[in-house]
Amino acid sequence: MAKATPMRFPTDRFFLIAGPCVVEGNDLMFRVGDHLARLAERVPGGIVFKASFDKANRSNAGAFRGPGLDEGLAALDRVRARTGLPIVTDVHLPEQCAAAAQVADVLQIPAFLCRQTDLLVAAGATGKPVNVKKGQWMHPEGMTGAVAKVRQAAPVASEVAVTERGTFFGYGDLVVDMRGFTRLRAACDAPVIFDATHSVQQPGKGQGGASGGLREFIRPLTMAAMSAGADGLFMETHPDPDHAPSDGPNMMPLAELDALILKAIDLWARARA
């Protein structure tokens, strides 16, 4: 097992969390990981590789969920050993946190679970940095409780970040309030990340009741968020999003990733000049 390394969410350098939505086969994982490792050389705050071992909140009962805890963590461990990138993965249950922390450098709380006290406490108790996704129904100041639960459970001062991933706008659509980055940072005293891909999701409006997405808005929303003060960027990416097993309609094509990230880095710096 590759050793998980201590890390922080920088606020003085642009950083990126990126990878496929869910753990797939070694070839796909290594292809994305190798690409991100090369890109990381041009990202001031580095890149954290993201993939989920289980998509526990799929829209349809028969949808692909991933390989599960043991196999999924082993796959993520292989990516770290090959690329040297730190790893982040979702946890859905308190009992998953300790095992995930043996491999992952960062634990992530899914948006739908951001109020689940037992999960937040278990994640914090590992001492690992935690990225909490803001629920699509939550106002920025409402996230203070989630952050406090993680911090109070941590054995030492814990790194916590909060990720904005859009707010429900009627049925099957999301909008992003760009004022939220300033409000989240002030309320939570934590780095704020923009999830550029889930923010263009259209829940339940895809084929067969799956979630759809408006991929063409990833770029403009990313540019807006960099101008509005997001500290970092979260972006799911795949070589062939249209045939990805999860969240394809709102994933960034891997071939288009580098150009967008380099523009985001430039705009991030200009906004802070």
XYZ file of C-alpha atoms in Angstrom:
273
model
C 0.000 0.000 0.000
C 1.309 3.436 -0.933
C 1.505 5.696 2.096
C -1.097 8.460 2.333
C 0.696 11.772 2.745
C -0.269 14.760 4.904
C -1.723 17.561 2.821
C -3.447 20.903 3.085
C -5.935 22.811 0.969
C -3.903 25.846 -0.158
C -5.554 29.255 -0.390
C -2.538 31.039 -1.862
C -2.196 28.765 -4.910
C -4.734 27.358 -7.352
C -5.368 23.646 -6.800
C -7.450 21.061 -8.611
C -9.385 17.955 -7.591
C -10.048 15.852 -10.690
C -10.655 12.346 -11.954
C -13.404 10.028 -13.153
C -16.705 9.929 -11.294
C -16.343 6.301 -10.262
C -13.520 3.761 -10.103
C -13.316 1.846 -13.384
C -10.745 -0.604 -14.768
C -6.995 -0.156 -14.383
C -6.516 1.009 -17.974
C -8.972 3.878 -17.577
C -7.726 4.818 -14.122
C -4.088 4.851 -15.239
C -4.897 6.798 -18.406
C -6.602 9.554 -16.425
C -4.045 9.412 -13.616
C -1.068 9.686 -15.970
C -2.697 12.637 -17.736
C -3.362 14.434 -14.452
C 0.162 13.747 -13.206
C 1.554 15.514 -16.270
C -0.872 18.404 -15.851
C 0.010 18.685 -12.144
C 3.438 19.992 -13.111
C 1.663 23.143 -14.353
C -0.811 23.539 -11.467
C 0.669 25.700 -8.666
C -1.157 24.008 -5.787
C -1.125 20.535 -7.288
C -3.803 18.030 -8.259
C -5.664 15.527 -6.091
C -6.935 12.458 -7.978
C -10.616 11.745 -7.329
C -12.740 8.667 -7.952
C -15.508 7.010 -5.930
C -15.404 3.350 -4.930
C -19.203 3.365 -4.559
C -21.862 5.674 -5.977
C -24.402 5.048 -3.253
C -26.892 7.678 -4.454
C -27.517 6.603 -8.063
C -30.902 7.594 -9.508
C -31.787 4.098 -10.738
C -31.680 0.852 -8.790
C -29.832 -0.998 -11.546
C -27.231 1.680 -12.274
C -23.525 0.895 -11.941
C -22.284 1.809 -8.460
C -18.608 0.914 -8.635
C -16.403 -1.925 -7.415
C -17.051 -1.447 -3.697
C -14.857 -0.519 -0.750
C -12.040 -3.072 -0.839
C -11.538 -3.341 -4.589
C -12.083 0.381 -5.085
C -9.525 1.410 -2.475
C -7.021 -1.036 -3.947
C -7.525 0.567 -7.366
C -7.007 4.047 -5.929
C -3.883 2.858 -4.139
C -2.493 1.643 -7.458
C -3.126 5.055 -9.023
C -1.209 6.790 -6.232
C 1.679 4.339 -6.455
C 1.915 4.862 -10.218
C 1.411 8.645 -10.398
C 2.414 10.033 -7.008
C -0.822 12.025 -6.879
C -2.696 12.331 -3.574
C -6.116 10.671 -3.504
C -9.610 11.773 -2.474
C -12.655 9.516 -2.363
C -16.222 9.704 -1.074
C -17.359 8.032 2.120
C -21.038 7.296 2.644
C -21.126 5.459 5.971
C -19.287 6.072 9.263
C -17.789 2.582 9.179
C -16.107 3.292 5.821
C -14.038 6.198 7.103
C -11.231 4.382 8.910
C -10.623 2.004 5.995
C -10.740 4.800 3.423
C -8.307 6.866 5.484
C -5.708 4.101 5.159
C -5.523 4.858 1.430
C -7.036 8.280 0.780
C -5.225 11.509 1.574
C -8.572 13.337 1.735
C -12.057 12.093 2.628
C -15.034 13.627 0.860
C -18.584 13.961 2.181
C -21.196 13.837 -0.610
C -23.610 16.760 -0.813
C -26.665 14.667 0.043
C -24.928 13.583 3.285
C -23.579 16.936 4.493
C -25.938 16.979 7.510
C -25.186 13.404 8.657
C -23.536 13.913 12.033
C -22.215 10.369 12.514
C -20.537 10.433 9.098
C -18.992 13.875 9.608
C -17.713 12.899 13.050
C -16.238 9.621 11.782
C -14.481 11.411 8.929
C -13.081 14.045 11.265
C -11.937 11.422 13.754
C -9.547 9.939 11.173
C -7.495 13.137 11.301
C -7.475 13.313 7.506
C -8.421 16.468 5.591
C -12.124 16.460 4.746
C -13.894 18.050 1.793
C -17.583 18.611 2.547
C -19.846 19.142 -0.443
C -22.555 21.745 0.201
C -26.016 20.268 -0.110
C -28.019 21.548 -3.048
C -30.654 22.875 -0.643
C -28.258 24.513 1.838
C -27.507 28.211 2.166
C -23.822 29.101 2.691
C -24.099 29.925 6.386
C -25.869 26.623 6.977
C -22.611 24.776 6.332
C -21.013 26.038 9.540
C -22.502 23.137 11.480
C -21.088 20.526 9.113
C -17.605 22.021 9.324
C -17.804 22.250 13.115
C -18.754 18.573 13.424
C -15.641 17.555 11.494
C -13.334 19.884 13.388
C -14.614 18.967 16.830
C -14.101 15.263 16.150
C -10.576 15.624 14.818
C -7.729 14.461 17.096
C -5.679 17.431 15.881
C -6.600 20.603 14.013
C -8.254 19.216 10.900
C -8.110 20.621 7.392
C -11.662 21.130 6.153
C -12.788 22.528 2.808
C -16.305 23.258 1.587
C -17.342 22.676 -2.017
C -20.050 24.615 -3.837
C -21.883 22.404 -6.329
C -24.992 24.386 -7.152
C -28.404 24.990 -5.623
C -31.719 23.448 -6.670
C -33.659 25.726 -9.010
C -37.094 24.200 -9.320
C -37.183 20.595 -10.477
C -34.262 18.990 -12.282
C -31.978 21.998 -12.475
C -29.233 23.765 -10.533
C -27.895 27.309 -10.444
C -24.717 28.696 -8.875
C -24.856 31.855 -6.769
C -21.404 33.362 -7.218
C -21.812 35.337 -3.979
C -21.644 32.010 -2.189
C -17.855 31.697 -2.284
C -17.367 34.810 -0.183
C -20.194 33.836 2.151
C -18.963 30.261 2.605
C -15.426 31.376 3.361
C -16.598 33.950 5.897
C -19.073 31.626 7.612
C -16.955 28.468 7.719
C -13.433 29.918 7.905
C -12.414 27.282 5.383
C -11.091 27.069 1.827
C -13.872 27.058 -0.755
C -13.840 24.830 -3.834
C -16.032 25.081 -6.930
C -17.396 21.841 -8.382
C -17.674 22.849 -12.021
C -19.100 19.578 -13.285
C -21.829 18.647 -10.805
C -22.999 22.261 -10.923
C -24.175 21.703 -14.504
C -26.032 18.509 -13.596
C -29.762 18.210 -14.283
C -31.002 15.708 -11.692
C -33.451 13.182 -13.086
C -33.629 14.750 -16.553
C -31.381 12.323 -18.396
C -32.225 9.202 -20.349
C -34.335 6.717 -18.408
C -34.613 9.003 -15.401
C -30.859 9.242 -14.872
C -29.273 12.608 -14.208
C -28.593 14.725 -17.258
C -26.221 17.630 -17.627
C -25.332 20.717 -19.642
C -21.638 20.189 -20.316
C -21.364 23.360 -22.392
C -21.688 25.446 -19.234
C -18.668 23.935 -17.444
C -16.299 26.448 -18.991
C -18.245 29.695 -18.359
C -19.108 28.712 -14.800
C -15.472 27.835 -14.121
C -14.358 31.240 -15.352
C -17.014 32.967 -13.262
C -16.063 31.040 -10.121
C -12.375 31.873 -10.501
C -13.305 35.552 -10.771
C -15.666 35.271 -7.807
C -12.972 33.985 -5.466
C -13.073 30.185 -5.343
C -9.840 28.847 -3.828
C -9.775 25.617 -5.785
C -11.570 23.711 -8.513
C -13.230 20.286 -8.588
C -13.843 18.707 -11.972
C -14.762 15.178 -12.965
C -13.161 14.152 -16.251
C -13.213 11.135 -18.548
C -11.709 10.199 -21.922
C -15.190 9.358 -23.265
C -17.874 11.008 -21.117
C -20.728 9.935 -23.390
C -19.963 6.305 -22.540
C -18.940 6.755 -18.901
C -20.823 4.551 -16.414
C -21.772 7.502 -14.175
C -22.378 11.246 -14.618
C -21.247 11.314 -18.243
C -23.471 14.249 -19.316
C -21.780 16.586 -16.853
C -18.162 15.380 -17.101
C -15.339 17.258 -18.812
C -13.715 15.444 -21.755
C -10.139 14.633 -20.767
C -8.786 15.953 -24.075
C -10.241 19.397 -23.316
C -9.190 19.565 -19.674
C -5.720 21.098 -19.883
C -6.709 24.176 -21.879
C -9.521 24.987 -19.466
C -7.391 24.473 -16.357
C -4.595 26.700 -17.644
C -7.106 29.474 -18.372
C -8.606 28.983 -14.909
C -5.167 29.304 -13.292
C -4.546 32.558 -15.146
C -7.923 34.013 -14.199
C -7.542 32.845 -10.571
C -4.263 34.793 -10.356
C -5.653 37.880 -12.071
C -8.605 37.985 -9.678
C -6.167 38.155 -6.753
C -3.714 40.644 -8.266
